[in-house]
Amino acid sequence: VEGALNEAPRPVVCAVQGAALGCGCAMATACDVTIAADNATFKLPEMTHNLPPTLAISALMPKVPRKAIAYMVYAMPQIDAATALQIGIVSAVVPLARLDAAMAETLATMTSRSQAALVAVKDYLRSAPAMEARGAAAYGAALLSGVLTSAGH
């Protein structure tokens, strides 16, 4: 699932309220934009059954520091939305009563942008971290050129 979310050509946005356990935590992390209600919690409980959560770990690795992942796996704490924001699991935290409005606002902003620009940003965010700085800059310039060309500029 994490691979499908990462490889989707357009940004994937999700909302989380309540508990996101195991795969739910991984999927929330793998999405491009994740808005969590202030009542959301996150946990990787697989080790309770002596099952290493390697699939969940693979979804967290690109966005969450290794020490935080190790703590979540070995100590199995239930972390709150504010902590999830600090370590990179979620993009924003809003009061539960505002979750639907925050999602609507985010989606309205995103869908008012050109598809070419959205796809270019997702591609750049996915690819550039693995590149050396000069290559990332050149790739960014090529993506920008493609977006400008598609817009008829």
PDB file of C-alpha atoms in Angstrom:
ATOM      1  CA  VAL A   1       0.000   0.000   0.000  1.00  0.00           C
ATOM      2  CA  GLU A   2       2.818   2.406   0.883  1.00  0.00           C
ATOM      3  CA  GLY A   3       4.344   1.844  -2.559  1.00  0.00           C
ATOM      4  CA  ALA A   4       1.038   2.568  -4.277  1.00  0.00           C
ATOM      5  CA  LEU A   5       0.598   5.788  -2.291  1.00  0.00           C
ATOM      6  CA  ASN A   6       4.147   6.859  -3.059  1.00  0.00           C
ATOM      7  CA  GLU A   7       3.868   6.016  -6.751  1.00  0.00           C
ATOM      8  CA  ALA A   8       0.446   7.622  -7.255  1.00  0.00           C
ATOM      9  CA  PRO A   9       1.017  10.404  -9.786  1.00  0.00           C
ATOM     10  CA  ARG A  10      -1.039  12.939  -7.836  1.00  0.00           C
ATOM     11  CA  PRO A  11      -0.730  13.888  -4.166  1.00  0.00           C
ATOM     12  CA  VAL A  12      -2.627  11.684  -1.725  1.00  0.00           C
ATOM     13  CA  VAL A  13      -4.328  13.494   1.171  1.00  0.00           C
ATOM     14  CA  CYS A  14      -5.821  11.858   4.250  1.00  0.00           C
ATOM     15  CA  ALA A  15      -7.481  12.710   7.536  1.00  0.00           C
ATOM     16  CA  VAL A  16      -6.994  10.843  10.804  1.00  0.00           C
ATOM     17  CA  GLN A  17      -9.219  10.872  13.843  1.00  0.00           C
ATOM     18  CA  GLY A  18      -9.008   8.407  16.701  1.00  0.00           C
ATOM     19  CA  ALA A  19      -6.492   5.551  16.712  1.00  0.00           C
ATOM     20  CA  ALA A  20      -4.215   4.775  13.757  1.00  0.00           C
ATOM     21  CA  LEU A  21      -2.565   1.462  14.608  1.00  0.00           C
ATOM     22  CA  GLY A  22      -0.002  -0.511  12.625  1.00  0.00           C
ATOM     23  CA  CYS A  23      -0.939  -0.292   8.961  1.00  0.00           C
ATOM     24  CA  GLY A  24      -3.188   2.701   9.689  1.00  0.00           C
ATOM     25  CA  CYS A  25      -0.207   4.572  11.139  1.00  0.00           C
ATOM     26  CA  ALA A  26       1.906   3.530   8.144  1.00  0.00           C
ATOM     27  CA  MET A  27      -0.717   4.645   5.625  1.00  0.00           C
ATOM     28  CA  ALA A  28      -1.171   8.010   7.352  1.00  0.00           C
ATOM     29  CA  THR A  29       2.598   8.533   7.196  1.00  0.00           C
ATOM     30  CA  ALA A  30       2.856   7.448   3.557  1.00  0.00           C
ATOM     31  CA  CYS A  31       0.269   9.979   2.360  1.00  0.00           C
ATOM     32  CA  ASP A  32       1.624  13.213   0.943  1.00  0.00           C
ATOM     33  CA  VAL A  33      -0.486  15.387   3.243  1.00  0.00           C
ATOM     34  CA  THR A  34      -2.002  14.056   6.464  1.00  0.00           C
ATOM     35  CA  ILE A  35      -4.257  16.185   8.623  1.00  0.00           C
ATOM     36  CA  ALA A  36      -4.910  14.769  12.073  1.00  0.00           C
ATOM     37  CA  ALA A  37      -7.599  15.667  14.546  1.00  0.00           C
ATOM     38  CA  ASP A  38      -6.280  16.558  17.971  1.00  0.00           C
ATOM     39  CA  ASN A  39      -7.742  13.284  19.280  1.00  0.00           C
ATOM     40  CA  ALA A  40      -5.707  11.141  16.858  1.00  0.00           C
ATOM     41  CA  THR A  41      -3.205   8.663  18.255  1.00  0.00           C
ATOM     42  CA  PHE A  42      -0.590   6.544  16.511  1.00  0.00           C
ATOM     43  CA  LYS A  43       1.002   3.248  17.493  1.00  0.00           C
ATOM     44  CA  LEU A  44       2.947   0.340  16.019  1.00  0.00           C
ATOM     45  CA  PRO A  45       1.751  -2.541  18.232  1.00  0.00           C
ATOM     46  CA  GLU A  46       2.940  -5.493  16.127  1.00  0.00           C
ATOM     47  CA  MET A  47       5.778  -6.417  18.505  1.00  0.00           C
ATOM     48  CA  THR A  48       3.120  -7.257  21.112  1.00  0.00           C
ATOM     49  CA  HIS A  49       2.800 -10.481  19.083  1.00  0.00           C
ATOM     50  CA  ASN A  50       6.550 -10.656  18.313  1.00  0.00           C
ATOM     51  CA  LEU A  51       5.896  -9.603  14.727  1.00  0.00           C
ATOM     52  CA  PRO A  52       8.447  -7.120  13.386  1.00  0.00           C
ATOM     53  CA  PRO A  53       6.484  -4.315  11.678  1.00  0.00           C
ATOM     54  CA  THR A  54       8.849  -4.116   8.725  1.00  0.00           C
ATOM     55  CA  LEU A  55       6.170  -3.053   6.242  1.00  0.00           C
ATOM     56  CA  ALA A  56       5.074  -0.222   8.526  1.00  0.00           C
ATOM     57  CA  ILE A  57       8.699   0.740   9.120  1.00  0.00           C
ATOM     58  CA  SER A  58       9.285   0.980   5.366  1.00  0.00           C
ATOM     59  CA  ALA A  59       6.426   3.494   5.109  1.00  0.00           C
ATOM     60  CA  LEU A  60       7.768   5.571   7.995  1.00  0.00           C
ATOM     61  CA  MET A  61      11.460   5.567   7.005  1.00  0.00           C
ATOM     62  CA  PRO A  62      11.315   8.307   4.340  1.00  0.00           C
ATOM     63  CA  LYS A  63       9.509  10.740   6.659  1.00  0.00           C
ATOM     64  CA  VAL A  64      10.266   9.864  10.296  1.00  0.00           C
ATOM     65  CA  PRO A  65      13.678   9.899  12.028  1.00  0.00           C
ATOM     66  CA  ARG A  66      15.175   6.466  12.728  1.00  0.00           C
ATOM     67  CA  LYS A  67      15.306   7.017  16.501  1.00  0.00           C
ATOM     68  CA  ALA A  68      11.602   7.837  16.589  1.00  0.00           C
ATOM     69  CA  ILE A  69      10.754   4.734  14.557  1.00  0.00           C
ATOM     70  CA  ALA A  70      12.883   2.540  16.805  1.00  0.00           C
ATOM     71  CA  TYR A  71      11.158   3.944  19.890  1.00  0.00           C
ATOM     72  CA  MET A  72       7.710   3.380  18.386  1.00  0.00           C
ATOM     73  CA  VAL A  73       8.589  -0.227  17.500  1.00  0.00           C
ATOM     74  CA  TYR A  74      10.456  -1.295  20.644  1.00  0.00           C
ATOM     75  CA  ALA A  75       8.623   0.662  23.362  1.00  0.00           C
ATOM     76  CA  MET A  76       5.233   0.617  21.587  1.00  0.00           C
ATOM     77  CA  PRO A  77       3.952   3.916  23.014  1.00  0.00           C
ATOM     78  CA  GLN A  78       0.708   5.402  21.843  1.00  0.00           C
ATOM     79  CA  ILE A  79       1.741   8.830  20.606  1.00  0.00           C
ATOM     80  CA  ASP A  80      -0.565  11.804  20.374  1.00  0.00           C
ATOM     81  CA  ALA A  81      -1.203  13.983  17.342  1.00  0.00           C
ATOM     82  CA  ALA A  82       1.160  16.752  18.508  1.00  0.00           C
ATOM     83  CA  THR A  83       4.038  14.272  18.790  1.00  0.00           C
ATOM     84  CA  ALA A  84       3.116  12.762  15.425  1.00  0.00           C
ATOM     85  CA  LEU A  85       3.418  16.253  13.930  1.00  0.00           C
ATOM     86  CA  GLN A  86       6.827  16.794  15.554  1.00  0.00           C
ATOM     87  CA  ILE A  87       8.287  13.558  14.173  1.00  0.00           C
ATOM     88  CA  GLY A  88       6.795  13.758  10.665  1.00  0.00           C
ATOM     89  CA  ILE A  89       3.893  11.303  10.720  1.00  0.00           C
ATOM     90  CA  VAL A  90       1.338  14.051  10.063  1.00  0.00           C
ATOM     91  CA  SER A  91       1.393  17.416   8.286  1.00  0.00           C
ATOM     92  CA  ALA A  92      -1.007  19.356  10.516  1.00  0.00           C
ATOM     93  CA  VAL A  93      -3.125  18.936  13.642  1.00  0.00           C
ATOM     94  CA  VAL A  94      -6.519  20.603  14.021  1.00  0.00           C
ATOM     95  CA  PRO A  95      -9.314  20.402  16.582  1.00  0.00           C
ATOM     96  CA  LEU A  96     -11.615  17.465  15.856  1.00  0.00           C
ATOM     97  CA  ALA A  97     -14.510  19.864  15.213  1.00  0.00           C
ATOM     98  CA  ARG A  98     -12.434  21.493  12.404  1.00  0.00           C
ATOM     99  CA  LEU A  99     -11.135  18.340  10.725  1.00  0.00           C
ATOM    100  CA  ASP A 100     -13.683  18.264   7.891  1.00  0.00           C
ATOM    101  CA  ALA A 101     -13.265  22.002   7.255  1.00  0.00           C
ATOM    102  CA  ALA A 102      -9.461  21.725   7.284  1.00  0.00           C
ATOM    103  CA  MET A 103      -9.630  18.876   4.781  1.00  0.00           C
ATOM    104  CA  ALA A 104     -12.024  20.827   2.558  1.00  0.00           C
ATOM    105  CA  GLU A 105      -9.791  23.917   2.673  1.00  0.00           C
ATOM    106  CA  THR A 106      -6.675  21.890   1.877  1.00  0.00           C
ATOM    107  CA  LEU A 107      -8.339  20.069  -0.996  1.00  0.00           C
ATOM    108  CA  ALA A 108      -9.817  23.301  -2.375  1.00  0.00           C
ATOM    109  CA  THR A 109      -6.389  24.929  -2.361  1.00  0.00           C
ATOM    110  CA  MET A 110      -4.741  21.925  -3.977  1.00  0.00           C
ATOM    111  CA  THR A 111      -7.390  21.382  -6.643  1.00  0.00           C
ATOM    112  CA  SER A 112      -7.208  25.035  -7.635  1.00  0.00           C
ATOM    113  CA  ARG A 113      -3.614  24.415  -8.806  1.00  0.00           C
ATOM    114  CA  SER A 114      -2.773  22.914 -12.194  1.00  0.00           C
ATOM    115  CA  GLN A 115      -2.489  19.141 -12.358  1.00  0.00           C
ATOM    116  CA  ALA A 116       0.919  19.520 -13.998  1.00  0.00           C
ATOM    117  CA  ALA A 117       2.219  21.571 -11.073  1.00  0.00           C
ATOM    118  CA  LEU A 118       0.823  19.126  -8.488  1.00  0.00           C
ATOM    119  CA  VAL A 119       2.365  16.151 -10.286  1.00  0.00           C
ATOM    120  CA  ALA A 120       5.717  17.960 -10.646  1.00  0.00           C
ATOM    121  CA  VAL A 121       5.896  18.778  -6.938  1.00  0.00           C
ATOM    122  CA  LYS A 122       5.013  15.202  -5.950  1.00  0.00           C
ATOM    123  CA  ASP A 123       7.618  13.825  -8.344  1.00  0.00           C
ATOM    124  CA  TYR A 124      10.253  16.241  -7.055  1.00  0.00           C
ATOM    125  CA  LEU A 125       9.516  15.468  -3.391  1.00  0.00           C
ATOM    126  CA  ARG A 126       9.748  11.750  -4.174  1.00  0.00           C
ATOM    127  CA  SER A 127      12.932  11.891  -6.292  1.00  0.00           C
ATOM    128  CA  ALA A 128      15.085  14.850  -5.249  1.00  0.00           C
ATOM    129  CA  PRO A 129      16.099  13.612  -1.775  1.00  0.00           C
ATOM    130  CA  ALA A 130      18.038  10.752  -3.389  1.00  0.00           C
ATOM    131  CA  MET A 131      19.922  13.131  -5.721  1.00  0.00           C
ATOM    132  CA  GLU A 132      23.028  15.197  -5.154  1.00  0.00           C
ATOM    133  CA  ALA A 133      22.291  18.939  -4.905  1.00  0.00           C
ATOM    134  CA  ARG A 134      23.268  19.904  -8.458  1.00  0.00           C
ATOM    135  CA  GLY A 135      21.260  17.047  -9.961  1.00  0.00           C
ATOM    136  CA  ALA A 136      18.242  17.913  -7.807  1.00  0.00           C
ATOM    137  CA  ALA A 137      18.413  21.540  -8.949  1.00  0.00           C
ATOM    138  CA  ALA A 138      18.645  20.488 -12.617  1.00  0.00           C
ATOM    139  CA  TYR A 139      15.739  18.065 -12.179  1.00  0.00           C
ATOM    140  CA  GLY A 140      13.695  20.808 -10.521  1.00  0.00           C
ATOM    141  CA  ALA A 141      14.438  23.153 -13.421  1.00  0.00           C
ATOM    142  CA  ALA A 142      13.342  20.489 -15.907  1.00  0.00           C
ATOM    143  CA  LEU A 143      10.082  19.913 -14.021  1.00  0.00           C
ATOM    144  CA  LEU A 144       9.420  23.663 -13.881  1.00  0.00           C
ATOM    145  CA  SER A 145      10.076  23.946 -17.600  1.00  0.00           C
ATOM    146  CA  GLY A 146       7.611  21.136 -18.258  1.00  0.00           C
ATOM    147  CA  VAL A 147       4.931  22.802 -16.154  1.00  0.00           C
ATOM    148  CA  LEU A 148       5.468  26.165 -17.853  1.00  0.00           C
ATOM    149  CA  THR A 149       5.333  24.511 -21.286  1.00  0.00           C
ATOM    150  CA  SER A 150       2.127  22.627 -20.443  1.00  0.00           C
ATOM    151  CA  ALA A 151       0.520  25.864 -19.273  1.00  0.00           C
ATOM    152  CA  GLY A 152       1.362  27.573 -22.560  1.00  0.00           C
ATOM    153  CA  HIS A 153       3.709  30.134 -20.991  1.00  0.00           C
TER     154      HIS A 153
END
